[in-house]
Amino acid sequence: MLPHLILTGLVGYVAAASLQTRATQDSTCPCGYLDSNGNVWRESSVSDFTAGTPTSVLQQAFAVETWGVQGTYQYRQNSADNVYNLNGALGMRTQGWSGSGPVYTSEVQSHRDDILYGTFRITAEIPTTPGVCFGFFTFYSNTQEADIEFLSADTNAAHTVHYTNQPGQTAGATETVTLGPNLQTSFNEHRIDWLPDVVNYYLNGGQTGSISIQVPDTPSFVLANVWSNGDPGWTQGPPTADAVATIQNIKLYFNSTSLSESDFNSACATAGRPASCQI
Ligand SMILES: *[C@@H]1O[C@H](CO)[C@@H](O)[C@H](O)[C@H]1NC(C)=O
């Protein structure tokens, strides 16, 4: 969610990280991944925080952000301390705010900046302390962004999600949906399927949203964050105690501008054309 001007300074770093990520891709699926809608995706980046030291698992695929920005209400400062090992999963938090100074928040951003369409899945418990936004989203710029967002100050926050193809001010670009499970006390899989003509949103494999305007079309990052800037019209807060998301896994299956269809097909053929792995 960093303004794009700042992102451009990171391009060299991101490109190097992308190569490293691709080299560790799952070689047992040389013909890609087949999702339940029949879409094939060439690449994957699966971070299972329950299968190792969560912060070490994270580093394979994501960078921990440390930028800060002055908001209209409060200064928002991302801090590496707020991305941490928590009960065998990954904790991300906004720290309880004392009433003055920066609000210490958290954000992680995929090393991959070249993702163009895919299915992106996060299994998490959402924050309970009012006054933060917990987001999981694709991002290139403020007009190239598909979001899942939870606002802990929402009425019925344990059951409410906001789906948006940014900018959210456009009529029809956002949907607020009431979900069945208590999202604060149980782990649930929240999912974005970014396709060329539509972004579909899911809970635990069942479709819960669909937005077909302002569909992003630019190679992007995938991010997660827990943040507050005190804006009474959105995050509210800042929270007076830690507001924590607990994340078990983040699974990205996608196409990118770095692995062409023909290179993918050649690798699949060389491997003897095994079936795509089902996801
Ligand atoms: C993703 O890649 C697969 C395999 O190359 C291709 O069949 C599919 O059309 C691509 N999907 C999109 C949305 O570009």
Short mmCIF file of N, CA, C and O in Angstrom, two decimals, residues 40-107:
data_model
loop_
_atom_site.label_atom_id
_atom_site.label_comp_id
_atom_site.label_asym_id
_atom_site.label_seq_id
_atom_site.Cartn_x
_atom_site.Cartn_y
_atom_site.Cartn_z
N VAL A 40 -5.98 -22.84 -14.74
CA VAL A 40 -4.61 -23.36 -14.52
C VAL A 40 -3.71 -22.17 -14.22
O VAL A 40 -3.75 -21.14 -14.90
N TRP A 41 -2.87 -22.35 -13.18
CA TRP A 41 -1.89 -21.32 -12.79
C TRP A 41 -0.50 -21.92 -12.89
O TRP A 41 -0.27 -23.06 -12.48
N ARG A 42 0.43 -21.15 -13.42
CA ARG A 42 1.76 -21.70 -13.72
C ARG A 42 2.66 -21.82 -12.50
O ARG A 42 3.53 -22.68 -12.44
N GLU A 43 2.51 -20.89 -11.55
CA GLU A 43 3.47 -20.79 -10.45
C GLU A 43 2.76 -20.79 -9.10
O GLU A 43 1.57 -20.50 -9.02
N SER A 44 3.56 -21.05 -8.05
CA SER A 44 3.00 -20.99 -6.70
C SER A 44 4.02 -20.40 -5.74
O SER A 44 5.23 -20.42 -5.99
N SER A 45 3.49 -19.89 -4.64
CA SER A 45 4.31 -19.44 -3.52
C SER A 45 3.49 -19.76 -2.28
O SER A 45 2.53 -19.07 -1.97
N VAL A 46 3.85 -20.86 -1.61
CA VAL A 46 3.05 -21.33 -0.48
C VAL A 46 3.86 -21.12 0.80
O VAL A 46 4.97 -21.64 0.94
N SER A 47 3.31 -20.35 1.72
CA SER A 47 3.94 -20.09 3.02
C SER A 47 3.06 -20.72 4.10
O SER A 47 1.99 -20.20 4.41
N ASP A 48 3.54 -21.86 4.64
CA ASP A 48 2.79 -22.53 5.72
C ASP A 48 3.51 -22.23 7.03
O ASP A 48 4.54 -22.84 7.34
N PHE A 49 2.96 -21.29 7.77
CA PHE A 49 3.63 -20.82 8.99
C PHE A 49 3.57 -21.85 10.11
O PHE A 49 4.26 -21.71 11.11
N THR A 50 2.74 -22.88 9.95
CA THR A 50 2.63 -23.91 10.98
C THR A 50 3.69 -25.00 10.78
O THR A 50 3.78 -25.91 11.58
N ALA A 51 4.46 -24.92 9.69
CA ALA A 51 5.40 -26.00 9.33
C ALA A 51 6.86 -25.62 9.56
O ALA A 51 7.75 -26.29 9.05
N GLY A 52 7.13 -24.56 10.29
CA GLY A 52 8.50 -24.13 10.55
C GLY A 52 8.44 -22.92 11.45
O GLY A 52 7.38 -22.59 11.99
N THR A 53 9.57 -22.24 11.61
CA THR A 53 9.56 -20.99 12.37
C THR A 53 8.84 -19.94 11.52
O THR A 53 9.29 -19.64 10.41
N PRO A 54 7.70 -19.42 11.99
CA PRO A 54 6.86 -18.60 11.12
C PRO A 54 7.60 -17.45 10.44
O PRO A 54 7.44 -17.24 9.23
N THR A 55 8.42 -16.71 11.18
CA THR A 55 9.09 -15.56 10.56
C THR A 55 10.13 -16.00 9.53
O THR A 55 10.40 -15.28 8.57
N SER A 56 10.71 -17.20 9.70
CA SER A 56 11.65 -17.71 8.70
C SER A 56 10.91 -18.15 7.44
O SER A 56 11.37 -17.90 6.32
N VAL A 57 9.78 -18.82 7.63
CA VAL A 57 8.95 -19.21 6.49
C VAL A 57 8.55 -17.96 5.71
O VAL A 57 8.63 -17.91 4.48
N LEU A 58 8.16 -16.94 6.44
CA LEU A 58 7.70 -15.69 5.80
C LEU A 58 8.75 -15.11 4.87
O LEU A 58 8.45 -14.67 3.75
N GLN A 59 10.02 -15.10 5.34
CA GLN A 59 11.08 -14.43 4.58
C GLN A 59 11.34 -15.04 3.21
O GLN A 59 11.89 -14.38 2.34
N GLN A 60 10.96 -16.31 3.03
CA GLN A 60 11.16 -16.92 1.71
C GLN A 60 10.35 -16.19 0.64
O GLN A 60 10.76 -16.13 -0.51
N ALA A 61 9.19 -15.70 1.02
CA ALA A 61 8.25 -15.18 0.02
C ALA A 61 7.85 -13.72 0.23
O ALA A 61 7.32 -13.10 -0.70
N PHE A 62 8.08 -13.18 1.43
CA PHE A 62 7.60 -11.83 1.74
C PHE A 62 8.68 -11.01 2.43
O PHE A 62 9.49 -11.54 3.19
N ALA A 63 8.63 -9.71 2.19
CA ALA A 63 9.46 -8.74 2.90
C ALA A 63 8.61 -8.07 3.97
O ALA A 63 7.43 -7.79 3.75
N VAL A 64 9.23 -7.82 5.13
CA VAL A 64 8.56 -7.09 6.20
C VAL A 64 8.80 -5.60 5.98
O VAL A 64 9.95 -5.16 5.90
N GLU A 65 7.75 -4.84 5.88
CA GLU A 65 7.84 -3.42 5.55
C GLU A 65 8.14 -2.57 6.79
O GLU A 65 7.66 -2.89 7.89
N THR A 66 8.91 -1.48 6.59
CA THR A 66 9.25 -0.59 7.71
C THR A 66 9.05 0.88 7.34
O THR A 66 9.60 1.75 8.00
N TRP A 67 8.24 1.14 6.32
CA TRP A 67 7.99 2.54 5.95
C TRP A 67 6.95 3.15 6.89
O TRP A 67 6.18 2.45 7.54
N GLY A 68 6.96 4.49 6.93
CA GLY A 68 5.97 5.23 7.70
C GLY A 68 5.39 6.35 6.88
O GLY A 68 6.02 6.81 5.92
N VAL A 69 4.19 6.79 7.25
CA VAL A 69 3.57 7.89 6.51
C VAL A 69 2.69 8.71 7.46
O VAL A 69 1.99 8.15 8.31
N GLN A 70 2.76 10.03 7.30
CA GLN A 70 1.90 10.91 8.10
C GLN A 70 0.51 10.88 7.52
O GLN A 70 0.32 11.18 6.34
N GLY A 71 -0.48 10.50 8.29
CA GLY A 71 -1.87 10.55 7.85
C GLY A 71 -2.53 11.82 8.34
O GLY A 71 -1.92 12.61 9.07
N THR A 72 -3.78 12.02 7.95
CA THR A 72 -4.52 13.20 8.40
C THR A 72 -4.68 13.19 9.92
O THR A 72 -4.66 14.23 10.56
N TYR A 73 -4.78 11.97 10.47
CA TYR A 73 -5.06 11.87 11.91
C TYR A 73 -3.81 11.49 12.71
O TYR A 73 -3.42 12.19 13.62
N GLN A 74 -3.16 10.37 12.34
CA GLN A 74 -1.97 9.93 13.07
C GLN A 74 -0.90 9.47 12.10
O GLN A 74 -1.19 9.14 10.95
N TYR A 75 0.33 9.41 12.59
CA TYR A 75 1.45 8.88 11.82
C TYR A 75 1.37 7.35 11.89
O TYR A 75 1.26 6.78 12.98
N ARG A 76 1.46 6.71 10.74
CA ARG A 76 1.43 5.24 10.66
C ARG A 76 2.84 4.75 10.40
O ARG A 76 3.44 5.09 9.38
N GLN A 77 3.40 3.98 11.33
CA GLN A 77 4.78 3.50 11.21
C GLN A 77 4.79 1.97 11.22
O GLN A 77 4.52 1.35 12.26
N ASN A 78 5.11 1.37 10.09
CA ASN A 78 5.27 -0.09 10.07
C ASN A 78 6.53 -0.48 10.80
O ASN A 78 7.59 0.14 10.62
N SER A 79 6.42 -1.51 11.63
CA SER A 79 7.55 -1.94 12.45
C SER A 79 7.75 -3.44 12.30
O SER A 79 6.78 -4.22 12.38
N ALA A 80 9.02 -3.85 12.14
CA ALA A 80 9.32 -5.29 12.02
C ALA A 80 8.96 -6.05 13.30
O ALA A 80 8.65 -7.24 13.25
N ASP A 81 8.96 -5.34 14.45
CA ASP A 81 8.60 -6.00 15.71
C ASP A 81 7.17 -6.52 15.71
O ASP A 81 6.81 -7.37 16.53
N ASN A 82 6.37 -5.97 14.80
CA ASN A 82 4.95 -6.32 14.81
C ASN A 82 4.60 -7.48 13.88
O ASN A 82 3.42 -7.77 13.66
N VAL A 83 5.63 -8.13 13.36
CA VAL A 83 5.47 -9.35 12.56
C VAL A 83 6.29 -10.41 13.28
O VAL A 83 7.52 -10.33 13.32
N TYR A 84 5.64 -11.38 13.91
CA TYR A 84 6.34 -12.20 14.90
C TYR A 84 5.72 -13.59 15.02
O TYR A 84 4.65 -13.86 14.48
N ASN A 85 6.45 -14.45 15.71
CA ASN A 85 5.99 -15.83 15.91
C ASN A 85 4.95 -15.82 17.03
O ASN A 85 5.19 -15.29 18.12
N LEU A 86 3.79 -16.44 16.77
CA LEU A 86 2.70 -16.40 17.74
C LEU A 86 1.98 -17.75 17.75
O LEU A 86 1.26 -18.08 16.80
N ASN A 87 2.18 -18.50 18.80
CA ASN A 87 1.45 -19.76 18.97
C ASN A 87 1.55 -20.68 17.75
O ASN A 87 0.54 -21.22 17.28
N GLY A 88 2.75 -20.81 17.19
CA GLY A 88 2.94 -21.70 16.05
C GLY A 88 2.40 -21.15 14.74
O GLY A 88 2.29 -21.88 13.76
N ALA A 89 2.06 -19.87 14.72
CA ALA A 89 1.59 -19.22 13.50
C ALA A 89 2.29 -17.87 13.39
O ALA A 89 3.16 -17.53 14.20
N LEU A 90 1.91 -17.09 12.37
CA LEU A 90 2.49 -15.75 12.21
C LEU A 90 1.56 -14.72 12.84
O LEU A 90 0.38 -14.64 12.47
N GLY A 91 2.09 -13.94 13.77
CA GLY A 91 1.32 -12.84 14.33
C GLY A 91 1.62 -11.56 13.58
O GLY A 91 2.77 -11.30 13.21
N MET A 92 0.58 -10.78 13.29
CA MET A 92 0.75 -9.42 12.76
C MET A 92 -0.15 -8.52 13.59
O MET A 92 -1.30 -8.85 13.83
N ARG A 93 0.41 -7.38 14.03
CA ARG A 93 -0.38 -6.55 14.93
C ARG A 93 -0.16 -5.07 14.65
O ARG A 93 0.85 -4.66 14.06
N THR A 94 -1.12 -4.29 15.17
CA THR A 94 -0.91 -2.88 15.47
C THR A 94 -0.82 -2.79 16.99
O THR A 94 -1.66 -3.35 17.70
N GLN A 95 0.23 -2.13 17.48
CA GLN A 95 0.42 -2.04 18.92
C GLN A 95 -0.56 -1.06 19.54
O GLN A 95 -0.92 -0.05 18.93
N GLY A 96 -0.95 -1.37 20.77
CA GLY A 96 -1.79 -0.45 21.52
C GLY A 96 -1.14 0.93 21.55
O GLY A 96 0.08 1.04 21.74
N TRP A 97 -1.95 1.95 21.31
CA TRP A 97 -1.44 3.32 21.15
C TRP A 97 -1.62 4.09 22.45
O TRP A 97 -2.70 4.06 23.06
N SER A 98 -0.56 4.81 22.84
CA SER A 98 -0.57 5.51 24.13
C SER A 98 -1.36 6.81 24.09
O SER A 98 -1.67 7.39 25.12
N GLY A 99 -1.65 7.31 22.88
CA GLY A 99 -2.36 8.59 22.78
C GLY A 99 -1.51 9.68 22.17
O GLY A 99 -1.99 10.78 21.90
N SER A 100 -0.20 9.39 21.96
CA SER A 100 0.64 10.36 21.26
C SER A 100 1.74 9.60 20.52
O SER A 100 2.01 8.44 20.82
N GLY A 101 2.33 10.25 19.52
CA GLY A 101 3.39 9.61 18.74
C GLY A 101 2.82 8.70 17.67
O GLY A 101 1.61 8.63 17.47
N PRO A 102 3.72 8.00 16.95
CA PRO A 102 3.30 7.15 15.84
C PRO A 102 2.42 5.98 16.31
O PRO A 102 2.52 5.55 17.47
N VAL A 103 1.63 5.48 15.39
CA VAL A 103 0.92 4.22 15.60
C VAL A 103 1.78 3.14 14.95
O VAL A 103 2.08 3.22 13.76
N TYR A 104 2.22 2.15 15.72
CA TYR A 104 3.11 1.10 15.21
C TYR A 104 2.30 -0.04 14.62
O TYR A 104 1.56 -0.72 15.34
N THR A 105 2.45 -0.21 13.31
CA THR A 105 1.61 -1.09 12.52
C THR A 105 2.46 -2.20 11.88
O THR A 105 3.66 -2.30 12.16
N SER A 106 1.86 -3.01 11.01
CA SER A 106 2.62 -4.09 10.36
C SER A 106 2.15 -4.28 8.93
O SER A 106 0.97 -4.09 8.62
N GLU A 107 3.11 -4.67 8.08
CA GLU A 107 2.78 -4.98 6.69
C GLU A 107 3.83 -5.93 6.13
O GLU A 107 5.03 -5.76 6.39
#
